C-alpha positions as semicolon CSV with decimal commas, in nm:
position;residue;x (nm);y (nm);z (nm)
1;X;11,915;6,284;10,655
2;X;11,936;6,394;11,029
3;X;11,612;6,487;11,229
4;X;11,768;6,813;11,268
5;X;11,821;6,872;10,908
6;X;11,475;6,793;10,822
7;X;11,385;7,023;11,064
8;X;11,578;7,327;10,950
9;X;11,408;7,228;10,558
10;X;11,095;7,233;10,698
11;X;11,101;7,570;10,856
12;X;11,301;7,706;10,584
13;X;10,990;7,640;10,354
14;X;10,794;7,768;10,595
15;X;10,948;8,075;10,636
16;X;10,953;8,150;10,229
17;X;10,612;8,069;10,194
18;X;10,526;8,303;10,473
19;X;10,776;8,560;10,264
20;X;10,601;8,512;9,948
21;X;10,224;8,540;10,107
22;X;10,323;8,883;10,294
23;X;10,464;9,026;9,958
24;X;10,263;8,840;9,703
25;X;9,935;8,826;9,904
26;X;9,851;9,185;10,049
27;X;9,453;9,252;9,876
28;X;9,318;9,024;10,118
29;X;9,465;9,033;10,461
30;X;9,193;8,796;10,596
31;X;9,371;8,555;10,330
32;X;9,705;8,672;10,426
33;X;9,659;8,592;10,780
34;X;9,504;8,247;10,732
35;X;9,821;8,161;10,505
36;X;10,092;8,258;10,762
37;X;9,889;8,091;11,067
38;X;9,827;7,787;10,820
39;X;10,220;7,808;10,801
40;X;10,320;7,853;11,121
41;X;10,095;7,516;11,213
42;X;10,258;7,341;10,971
43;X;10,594;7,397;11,117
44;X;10,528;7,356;11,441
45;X;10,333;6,971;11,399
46;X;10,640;6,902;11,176
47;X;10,886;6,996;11,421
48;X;10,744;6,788;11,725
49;X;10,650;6,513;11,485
50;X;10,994;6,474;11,371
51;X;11,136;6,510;11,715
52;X;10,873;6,271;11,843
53;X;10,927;6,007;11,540
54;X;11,334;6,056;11,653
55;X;11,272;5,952;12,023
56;X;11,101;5,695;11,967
57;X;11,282;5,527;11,733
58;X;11,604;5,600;11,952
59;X;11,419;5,481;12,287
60;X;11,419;5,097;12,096
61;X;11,777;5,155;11,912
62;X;11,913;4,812;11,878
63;X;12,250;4,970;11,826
64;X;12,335;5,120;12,122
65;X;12,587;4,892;12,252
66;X;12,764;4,944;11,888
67;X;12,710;5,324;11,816
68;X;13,017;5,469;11,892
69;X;13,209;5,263;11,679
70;X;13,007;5,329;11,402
71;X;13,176;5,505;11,099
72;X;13,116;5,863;11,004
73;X;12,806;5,937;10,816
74;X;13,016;6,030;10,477
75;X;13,227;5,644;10,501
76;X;13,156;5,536;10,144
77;X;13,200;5,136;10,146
78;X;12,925;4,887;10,225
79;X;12,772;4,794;10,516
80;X;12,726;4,422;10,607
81;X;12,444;4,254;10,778
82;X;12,580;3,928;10,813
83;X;12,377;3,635;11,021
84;X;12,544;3,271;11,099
85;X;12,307;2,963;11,132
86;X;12,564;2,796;11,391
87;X;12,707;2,837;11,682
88;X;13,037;2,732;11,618
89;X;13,309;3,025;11,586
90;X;13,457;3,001;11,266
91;X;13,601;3,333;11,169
92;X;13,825;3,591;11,337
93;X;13,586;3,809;11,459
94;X;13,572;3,874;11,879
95;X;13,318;4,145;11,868
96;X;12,983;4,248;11,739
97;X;13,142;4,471;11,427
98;X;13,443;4,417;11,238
99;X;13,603;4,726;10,996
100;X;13,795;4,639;10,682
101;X;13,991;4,823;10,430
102;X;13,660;4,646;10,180
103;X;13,358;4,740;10,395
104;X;13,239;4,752;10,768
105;X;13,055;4,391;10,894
106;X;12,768;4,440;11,191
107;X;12,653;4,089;11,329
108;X;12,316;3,980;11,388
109;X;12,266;3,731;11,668
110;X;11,914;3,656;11,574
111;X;11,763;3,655;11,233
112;X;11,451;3,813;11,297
113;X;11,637;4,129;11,424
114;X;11,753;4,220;11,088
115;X;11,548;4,496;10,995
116;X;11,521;4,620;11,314
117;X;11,936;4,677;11,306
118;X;11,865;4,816;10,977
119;X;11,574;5,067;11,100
120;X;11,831;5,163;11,399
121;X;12,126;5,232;11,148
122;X;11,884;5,472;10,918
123;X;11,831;5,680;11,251
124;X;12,184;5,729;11,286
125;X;12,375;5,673;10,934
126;X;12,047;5,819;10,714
127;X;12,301;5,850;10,471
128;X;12,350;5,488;10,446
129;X;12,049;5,399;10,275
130;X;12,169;5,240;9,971
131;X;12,502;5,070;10,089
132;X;12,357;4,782;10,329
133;X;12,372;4,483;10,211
134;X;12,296;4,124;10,416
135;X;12,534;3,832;10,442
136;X;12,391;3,504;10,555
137;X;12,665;3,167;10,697
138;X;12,447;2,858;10,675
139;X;12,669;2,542;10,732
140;X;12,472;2,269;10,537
141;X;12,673;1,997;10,752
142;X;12,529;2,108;11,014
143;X;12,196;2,075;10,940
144;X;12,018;1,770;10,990
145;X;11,619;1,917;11,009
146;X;11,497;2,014;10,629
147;X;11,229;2,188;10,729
148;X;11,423;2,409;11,014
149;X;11,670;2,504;10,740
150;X;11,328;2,625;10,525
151;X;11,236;2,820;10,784
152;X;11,537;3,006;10,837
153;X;11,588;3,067;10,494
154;X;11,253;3,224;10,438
155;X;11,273;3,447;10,765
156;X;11,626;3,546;10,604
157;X;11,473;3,674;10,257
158;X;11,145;3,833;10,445
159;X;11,387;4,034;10,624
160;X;11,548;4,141;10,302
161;X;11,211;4,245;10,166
162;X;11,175;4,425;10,488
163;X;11,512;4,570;10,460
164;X;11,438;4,681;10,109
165;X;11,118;4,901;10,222
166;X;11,276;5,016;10,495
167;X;11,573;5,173;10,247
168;X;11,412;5,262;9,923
169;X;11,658;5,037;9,735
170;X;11,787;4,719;9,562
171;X;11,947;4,501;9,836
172;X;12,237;4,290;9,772
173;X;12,329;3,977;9,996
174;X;12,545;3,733;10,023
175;X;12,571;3,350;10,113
176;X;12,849;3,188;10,201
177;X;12,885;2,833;10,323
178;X;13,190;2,619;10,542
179;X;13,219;2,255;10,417
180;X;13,438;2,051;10,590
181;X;13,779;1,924;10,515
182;X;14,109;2,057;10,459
183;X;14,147;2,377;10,433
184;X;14,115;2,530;10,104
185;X;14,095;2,839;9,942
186;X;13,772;3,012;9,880
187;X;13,549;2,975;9,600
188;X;13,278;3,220;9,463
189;X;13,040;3,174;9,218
190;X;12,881;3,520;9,121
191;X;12,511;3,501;9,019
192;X;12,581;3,704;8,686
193;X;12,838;3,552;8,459
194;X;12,777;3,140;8,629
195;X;13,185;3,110;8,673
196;X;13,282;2,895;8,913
197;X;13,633;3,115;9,068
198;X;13,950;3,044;9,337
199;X;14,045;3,309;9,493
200;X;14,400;3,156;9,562
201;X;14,593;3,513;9,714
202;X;14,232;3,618;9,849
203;X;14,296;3,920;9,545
204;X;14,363;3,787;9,215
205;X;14,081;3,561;9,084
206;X;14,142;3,225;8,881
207;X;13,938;2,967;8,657
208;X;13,872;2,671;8,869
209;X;14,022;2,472;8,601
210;X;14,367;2,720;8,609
211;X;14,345;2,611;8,931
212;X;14,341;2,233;8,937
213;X;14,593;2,244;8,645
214;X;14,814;2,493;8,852
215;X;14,872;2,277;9,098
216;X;15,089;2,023;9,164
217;X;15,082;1,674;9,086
218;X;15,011;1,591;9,410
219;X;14,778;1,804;9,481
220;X;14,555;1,762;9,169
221;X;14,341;1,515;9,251
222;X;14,247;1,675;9,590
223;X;14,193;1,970;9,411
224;X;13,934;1,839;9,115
225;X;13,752;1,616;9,416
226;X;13,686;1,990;9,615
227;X;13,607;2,144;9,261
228;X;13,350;1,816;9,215
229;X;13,234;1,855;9,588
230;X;13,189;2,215;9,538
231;X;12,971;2,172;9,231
232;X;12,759;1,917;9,401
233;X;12,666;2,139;9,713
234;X;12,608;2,430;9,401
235;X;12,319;2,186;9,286
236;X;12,215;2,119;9,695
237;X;12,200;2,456;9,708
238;X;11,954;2,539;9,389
239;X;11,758;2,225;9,438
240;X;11,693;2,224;9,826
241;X;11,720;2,597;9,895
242;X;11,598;2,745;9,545
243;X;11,338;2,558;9,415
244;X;11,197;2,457;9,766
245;X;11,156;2,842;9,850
246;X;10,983;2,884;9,477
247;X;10,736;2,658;9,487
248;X;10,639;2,717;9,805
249;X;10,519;3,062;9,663
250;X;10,602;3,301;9,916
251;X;10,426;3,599;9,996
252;X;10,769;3,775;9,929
253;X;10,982;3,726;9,589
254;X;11,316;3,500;9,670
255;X;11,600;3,695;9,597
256;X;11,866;3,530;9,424
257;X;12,208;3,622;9,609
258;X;12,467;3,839;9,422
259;X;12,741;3,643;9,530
260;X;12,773;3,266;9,657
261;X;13,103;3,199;9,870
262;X;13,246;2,823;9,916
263;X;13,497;2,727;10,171
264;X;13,685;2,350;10,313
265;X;13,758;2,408;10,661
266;X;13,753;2,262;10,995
267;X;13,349;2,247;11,094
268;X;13,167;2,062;11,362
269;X;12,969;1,788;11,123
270;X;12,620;1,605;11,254
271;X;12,585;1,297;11,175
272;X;12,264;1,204;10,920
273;X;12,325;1,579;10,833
274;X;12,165;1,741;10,505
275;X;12,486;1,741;10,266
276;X;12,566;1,383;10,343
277;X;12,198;1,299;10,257
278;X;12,216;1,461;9,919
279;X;12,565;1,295;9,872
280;X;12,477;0,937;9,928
281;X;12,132;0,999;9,711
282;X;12,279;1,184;9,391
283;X;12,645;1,151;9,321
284;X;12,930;0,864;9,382
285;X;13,199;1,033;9,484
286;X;13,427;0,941;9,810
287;X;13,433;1,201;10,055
288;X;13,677;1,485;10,099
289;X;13,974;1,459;10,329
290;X;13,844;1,554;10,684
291;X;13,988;1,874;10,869
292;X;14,287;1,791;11,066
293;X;14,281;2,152;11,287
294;X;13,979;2,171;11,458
295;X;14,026;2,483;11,624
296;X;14,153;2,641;11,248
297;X;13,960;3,009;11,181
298;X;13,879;3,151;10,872
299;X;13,917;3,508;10,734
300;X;13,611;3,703;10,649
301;X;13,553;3,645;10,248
302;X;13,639;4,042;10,197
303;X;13,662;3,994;9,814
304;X;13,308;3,975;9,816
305;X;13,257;4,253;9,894
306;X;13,358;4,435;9,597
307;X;13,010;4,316;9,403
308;X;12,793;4,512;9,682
309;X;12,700;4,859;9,640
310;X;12,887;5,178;9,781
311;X;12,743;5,502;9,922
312;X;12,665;5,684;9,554
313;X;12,470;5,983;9,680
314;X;12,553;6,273;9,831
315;X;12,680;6,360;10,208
316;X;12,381;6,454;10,405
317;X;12,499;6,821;10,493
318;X;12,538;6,850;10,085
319;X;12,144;6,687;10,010
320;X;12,021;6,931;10,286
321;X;12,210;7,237;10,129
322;X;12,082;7,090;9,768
323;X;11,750;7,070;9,882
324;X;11,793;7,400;10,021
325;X;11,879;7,605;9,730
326;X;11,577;7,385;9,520
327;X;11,387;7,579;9,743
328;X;11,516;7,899;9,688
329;X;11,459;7,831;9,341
330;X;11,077;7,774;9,341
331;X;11,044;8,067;9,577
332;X;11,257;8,304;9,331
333;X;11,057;8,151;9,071
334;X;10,687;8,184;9,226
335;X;10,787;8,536;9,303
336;X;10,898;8,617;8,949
337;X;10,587;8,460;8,853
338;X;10,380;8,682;9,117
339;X;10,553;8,997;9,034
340;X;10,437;8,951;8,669
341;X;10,111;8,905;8,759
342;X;10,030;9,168;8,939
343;X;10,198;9,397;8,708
344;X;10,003;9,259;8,439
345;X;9,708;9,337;8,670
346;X;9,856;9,713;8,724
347;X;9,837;9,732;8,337
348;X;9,486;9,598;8,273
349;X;9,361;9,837;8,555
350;X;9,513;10,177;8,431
351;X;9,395;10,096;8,067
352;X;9,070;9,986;8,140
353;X;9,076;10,335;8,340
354;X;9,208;10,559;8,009
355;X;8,950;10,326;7,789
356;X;8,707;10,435;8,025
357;X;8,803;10,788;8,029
358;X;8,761;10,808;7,630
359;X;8,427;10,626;7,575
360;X;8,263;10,852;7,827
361;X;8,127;11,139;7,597
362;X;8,211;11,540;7,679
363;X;7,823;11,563;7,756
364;X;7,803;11,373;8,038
365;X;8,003;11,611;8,303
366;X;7,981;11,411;8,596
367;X;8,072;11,072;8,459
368;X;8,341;11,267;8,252
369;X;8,496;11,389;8,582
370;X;8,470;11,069;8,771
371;X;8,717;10,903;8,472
372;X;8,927;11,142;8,523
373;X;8,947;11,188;8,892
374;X;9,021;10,806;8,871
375;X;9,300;10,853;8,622
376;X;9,472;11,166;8,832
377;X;9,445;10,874;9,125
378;X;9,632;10,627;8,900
379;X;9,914;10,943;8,763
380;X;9,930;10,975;9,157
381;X;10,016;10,621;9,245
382;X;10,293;10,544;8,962
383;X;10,401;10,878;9,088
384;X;10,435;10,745;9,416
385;X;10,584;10,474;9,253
386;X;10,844;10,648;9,084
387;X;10,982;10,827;9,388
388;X;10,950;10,595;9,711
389;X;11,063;10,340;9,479
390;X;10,872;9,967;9,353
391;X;10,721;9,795;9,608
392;X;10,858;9,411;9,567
393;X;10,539;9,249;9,502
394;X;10,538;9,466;9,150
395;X;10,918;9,486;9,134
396;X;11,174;9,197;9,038
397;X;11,292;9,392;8,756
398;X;10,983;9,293;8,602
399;X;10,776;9,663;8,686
400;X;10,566;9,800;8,373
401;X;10,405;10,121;8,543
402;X;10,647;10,334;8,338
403;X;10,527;10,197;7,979
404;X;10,145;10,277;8,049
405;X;10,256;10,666;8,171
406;X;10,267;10,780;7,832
407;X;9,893;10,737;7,783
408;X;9,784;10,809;8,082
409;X;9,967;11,135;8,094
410;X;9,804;11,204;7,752
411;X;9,462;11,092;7,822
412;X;9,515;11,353;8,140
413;X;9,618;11,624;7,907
414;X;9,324;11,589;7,657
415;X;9,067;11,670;7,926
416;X;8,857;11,992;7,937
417;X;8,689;12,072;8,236
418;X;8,342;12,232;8,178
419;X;8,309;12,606;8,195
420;X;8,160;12,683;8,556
421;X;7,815;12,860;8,569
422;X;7,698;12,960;8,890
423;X;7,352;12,775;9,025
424;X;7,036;13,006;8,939
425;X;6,896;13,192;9,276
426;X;6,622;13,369;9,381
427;X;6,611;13,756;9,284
428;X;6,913;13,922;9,478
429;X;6,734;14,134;9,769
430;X;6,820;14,480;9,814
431;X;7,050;14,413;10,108
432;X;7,333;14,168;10,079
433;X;7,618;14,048;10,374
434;X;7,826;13,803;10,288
435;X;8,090;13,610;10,553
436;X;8,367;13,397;10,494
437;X;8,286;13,070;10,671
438;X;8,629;13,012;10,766
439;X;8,707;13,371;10,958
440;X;8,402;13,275;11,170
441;X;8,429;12,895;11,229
442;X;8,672;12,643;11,279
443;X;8,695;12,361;10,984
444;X;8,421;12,119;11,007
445;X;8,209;12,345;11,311
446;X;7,923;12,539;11,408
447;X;8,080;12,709;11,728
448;X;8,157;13,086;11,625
449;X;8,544;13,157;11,688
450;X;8,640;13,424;11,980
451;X;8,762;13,643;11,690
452;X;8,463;13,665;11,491
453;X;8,271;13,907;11,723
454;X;8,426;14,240;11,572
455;X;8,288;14,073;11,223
456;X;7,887;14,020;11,310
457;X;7,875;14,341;11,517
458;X;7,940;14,509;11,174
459;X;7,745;14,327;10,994
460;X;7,473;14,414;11,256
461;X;7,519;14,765;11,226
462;X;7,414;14,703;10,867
463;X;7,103;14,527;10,934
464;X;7,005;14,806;11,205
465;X;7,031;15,077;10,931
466;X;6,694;14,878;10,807
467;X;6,475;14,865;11,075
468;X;6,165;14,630;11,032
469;X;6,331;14,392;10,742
470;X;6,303;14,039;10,741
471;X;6,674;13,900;10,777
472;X;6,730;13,589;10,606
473;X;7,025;13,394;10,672
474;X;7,191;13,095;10,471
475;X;7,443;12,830;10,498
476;X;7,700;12,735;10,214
477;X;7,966;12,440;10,190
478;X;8,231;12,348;9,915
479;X;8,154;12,007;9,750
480;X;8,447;11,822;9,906
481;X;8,301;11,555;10,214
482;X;7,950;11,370;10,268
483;X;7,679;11,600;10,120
484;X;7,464;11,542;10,382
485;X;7,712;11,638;10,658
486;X;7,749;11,938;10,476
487;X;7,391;12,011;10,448
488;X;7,376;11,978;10,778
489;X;7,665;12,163;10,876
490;X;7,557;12,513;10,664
491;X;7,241;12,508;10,884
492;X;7,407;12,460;11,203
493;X;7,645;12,772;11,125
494;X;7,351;12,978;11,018
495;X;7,142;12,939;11,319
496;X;7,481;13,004;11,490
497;X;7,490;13,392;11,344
498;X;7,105;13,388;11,412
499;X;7,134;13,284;11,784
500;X;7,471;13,533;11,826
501;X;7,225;13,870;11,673
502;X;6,909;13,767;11,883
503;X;7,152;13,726;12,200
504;X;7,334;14,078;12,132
505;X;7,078;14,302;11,984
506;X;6,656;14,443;12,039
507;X;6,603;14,243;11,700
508;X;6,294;13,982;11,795
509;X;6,363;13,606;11,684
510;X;6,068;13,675;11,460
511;X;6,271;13,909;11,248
512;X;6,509;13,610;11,163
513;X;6,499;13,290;10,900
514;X;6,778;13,001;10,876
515;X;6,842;12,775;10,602
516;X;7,108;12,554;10,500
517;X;7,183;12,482;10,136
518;X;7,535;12,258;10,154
519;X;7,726;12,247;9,799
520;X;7,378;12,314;9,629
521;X;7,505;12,660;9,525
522;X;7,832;12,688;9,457
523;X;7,967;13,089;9,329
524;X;8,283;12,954;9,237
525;X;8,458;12,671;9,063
526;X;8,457;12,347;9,324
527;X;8,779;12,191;9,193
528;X;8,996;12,492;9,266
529;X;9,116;12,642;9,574
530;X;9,040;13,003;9,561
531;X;8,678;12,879;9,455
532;X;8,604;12,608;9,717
533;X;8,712;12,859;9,962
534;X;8,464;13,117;9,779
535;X;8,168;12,873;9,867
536;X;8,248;12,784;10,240
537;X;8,045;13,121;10,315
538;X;7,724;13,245;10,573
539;X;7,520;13,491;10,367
540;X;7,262;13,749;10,541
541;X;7,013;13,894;10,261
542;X;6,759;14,176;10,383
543;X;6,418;14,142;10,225
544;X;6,150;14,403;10,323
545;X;5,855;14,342;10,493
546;X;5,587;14,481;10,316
547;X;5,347;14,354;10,643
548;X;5,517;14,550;10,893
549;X;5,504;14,223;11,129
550;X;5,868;14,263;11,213
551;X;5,896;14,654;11,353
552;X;6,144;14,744;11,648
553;X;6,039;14,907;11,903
554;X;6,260;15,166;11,933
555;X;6,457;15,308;12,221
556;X;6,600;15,612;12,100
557;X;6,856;15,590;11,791
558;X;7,156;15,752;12,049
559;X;7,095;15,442;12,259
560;X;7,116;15,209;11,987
561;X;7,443;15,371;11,923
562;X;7,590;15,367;12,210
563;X;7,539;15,011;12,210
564;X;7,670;14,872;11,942
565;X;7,983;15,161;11,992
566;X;8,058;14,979;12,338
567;X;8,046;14,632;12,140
568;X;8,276;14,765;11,909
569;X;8,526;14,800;12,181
């Protein structure tokens, strides 16, 4: 898969999770924020680390000579690795790749540069990963140094270890040898079924002994000495090349080749070489017929190709769109999942509410109103439900908010308020004023209103038709807000009225006494309107003083009147 594809996965993960934290994960927004700056990290480090993994791989691309003639990323047939241990030019090939209607060939100058073709070709053909096989040309005729050929063969099968990490899967490879003599057709023996084949027509198969039998009289006996010659290098082969690589023990398993290819053809032969070693030690046989053509090429063995693996997976742009909607999947799920939960959670909440509400005896008023304030809270919210519609982190056709309305309505229903009875106070004096908070101060202050002047000069006249009583004035709140604020509020708007008559009247500051009592004595019912508006009152109570500490001097009663008619203006 492409470095941009990976990319566009990885922020598409990131993105749902962030979509499933803001929905799923809104109780604790210190939470919530840690979550979607966790994921935000995460995509950014994966971004540059796949961009940086990308350049440098590309900055030591051993196929950039070959990369434009590369096939698509969705060509199916197998890709060949193939390394010759010679120099000599053997097959038709006059370029570093070669494309066939069996497979496309890439060739490896040196053998050590195997896996680093292969980790080149992953960059750009991800896709590829389980079609690339190796192919490997020794000529044993050529070799005349035992221990060189060792070597080469166990750098070969490290490098198909390596290749095997590199591509997550089972590699296939191939070996094919060049004897010489004249040419012939090719051989194969295939490391499963042990049958020695001719591939006469290069596409048709046939027993070697078909073969020899085929032909004609002339030609049997050279046929049955290449069969005999062909068996012999078979048993080189597993004794100097197998056996010599296992019991040398390897840090790397050998890996036995899927296919072995066998050829006669014109080749440049050393003398004192390998083969004509193991010839003149273990079998009595004359030679082969020597190559006449020594400039004679060879086709690339192409029906070898059918035993290596094709591309079996999927195109990349398909994996990417699979992986894609696997994603979707555990997101749809997760929020399926979280959507139950909390609704669950919903439920368990509202009942334990009702449960609550019931076990809480009639005698205990306060408690008893507490429950069910909280369950007019919870009517409220599925209310709020019901109309602006179910927010998503309850919805996903999974909300239960309408099953538990039932009870909750009728737990609502079944409650009975206590009968109000006004607090006890003090004997009522003789001389009562009473004000309505609100048509002398604004909601929540203690400055008197412009308009509320025409109101205390009355209520002045009143007090000046008792000369020489003590005037006591007190502060009331409803019970809604903080009680002290309101405590303290009552006595602010009392010594408000107090300050306003001392200020505007002969009446000495003596004369006067402020309290503020808050909620403390409510005359009406607190959880109605008409009776919280009852309490938010200034009262002004008369008392007579028996002492005669608080007599007004008096200026003459017309004066007085005259007075308070010119305030009345």
């Amino acid at each position: 898969m492409s470095t941009t594809l990976k990319r566009i996965l990885w922020l598409l993960a990131c993105l749902l999770i962030s979509i499933f934290c803001f929905i799923f994960v809104i109780n604790n927004k210190v939470l919530l924020a840690a979550l979607l700056i966790f994921c935000l990290v995460v995509a950014i480090i994966s971004w540059i680390k796949l961009g940086k993994i990308s350049r440098n791989l590309q900055s030591s691309n051993k196929l950039n000579d070959i990369i434009d003639k590369l096939p698509s990323p969705a060509y199916r047939q197998p890709i060949i690795l193939a390394y010759k241990n010679s120099e000599q030019s053997l097959f038709d090939i006059s370029d570093r790749t070669r494309q066939t209607d069996h497979g496309f060939y890439i060739f490896v100058n040196n053998l050590n540069e195997i896996d680093d073709v292969v980790e080149a070709l992953l960059i750009e053909r991800p896709s590829w990963h389980n079609q690339i096989s190796t192919l490997m040309i020794t000529l044993a005729e050529q070799q005349s140094d035992k221990a060189a050929l060792m070597g080469q063969l166990h750098e070969y099968f490290y490098q198909i270890s390596r290749v095997k990490k590199l591509t997550k899967s089972n590699i296939s490879s191939l070996v094919v040898t060049c004897l010489d003599g004249v040419q012939s057709p090719w051989f194969e023996m295939v490391a499963l079924d042990k049958k020695l084949t001719v591939w006469t027509n290069g596409q048709t198969p046939v027993h070697y002994k078909d073969w020899i039998l085929n032909g004609q009289d002339s030609e049997k006996r050279k046929r049955l000495f290449q069969i005999l010659h062909i068996n012999a290098w078979l048993q080189w082969f597993n004794h100097n090349v197998v056996q010599e690589y296992i019991n040398n023990e390897p840090d790397y398993m050998y890996v036995p080749p899927t296919s072995i290819g066998m050829i006669f053809t014109s080749v440049e032969v050393k003398d004192n070489n390998l083969w004509e070693q193991w010839v003149k030690e273990t079998i009595s046989l004359p030679r082969v017929d020597r190559s006449v053509d020594k400039e004679n090429t060879i086709l690339l063995p192409n029906f070898m190709i059918r035993l290596l693996p094709h591309q079996s997976g999927y195109h990349p742009i398909t994996k990417a769109i699979t992986y894609a909607i696997g994603l979707a999947c555990i997101f749809l799920g997760s929020s399926f999942l979280g959507a139950y939960i909390n609704n669950k959670h919903l439920l368990r909440s509202i009942s334990h509410d009702i449960n609550r509400f019931y076990q809480i005896p009639d005698a205990k008023e306060g408690d008893k109103k507490d429950a069910f304030i909280q369950l007019q809270k919870d009517a409220a919210l599925l209310d709020q439900y019901y109309r602006d519609g179910t927010p998503l982190y309850l919805d996903m056709g999974l909300y239960m908010g309408e099953a538990i309305m039932p009870p909750l309505l009728k737990a609502i229903n079944s409650y009975n308020p206590p009968k109000f009875v006004p607090s006890s106070v003090s004997p009522k004096p003789e001389g009562l004023i009473n004000f309505d908070s609100m048509a002398l101060f604004d909601v929540g202050k203690s400055v008197l209103k412009p308009g509320s002047t025409k109101i205390l000069i009355k209520a002045l006249l009143q007090i000046k038709a008792k000369p020489g009583w003590l005037i006591l004035i007190t502060g009331h709140t409803d019970s809604t807000g903080n009680e002290e604020l309101n405590q303290q509020l009552s006595r602010e708007r009392a010594e408000a009225v107090q300050n306003w008559m001392v200020q505007n009247s002969d009446i000495p500051s003596t004369c006067f006494a402020v309290q503020g009592e808050g909620s403390k004595q409510p005359i009406a019912d607190n959880s109605t309107d008409a009776g919280r508006a009852a309490n938010r009152r200034v009262e002004v109570r008369l008392i007579p003083d028996k002492s005669s500490a608080c007599r007004v001097i008096s200026r003459g009663s017309s004066d007085q009147k005259a007075s308070l008619n010119q305030g009345d203006k």
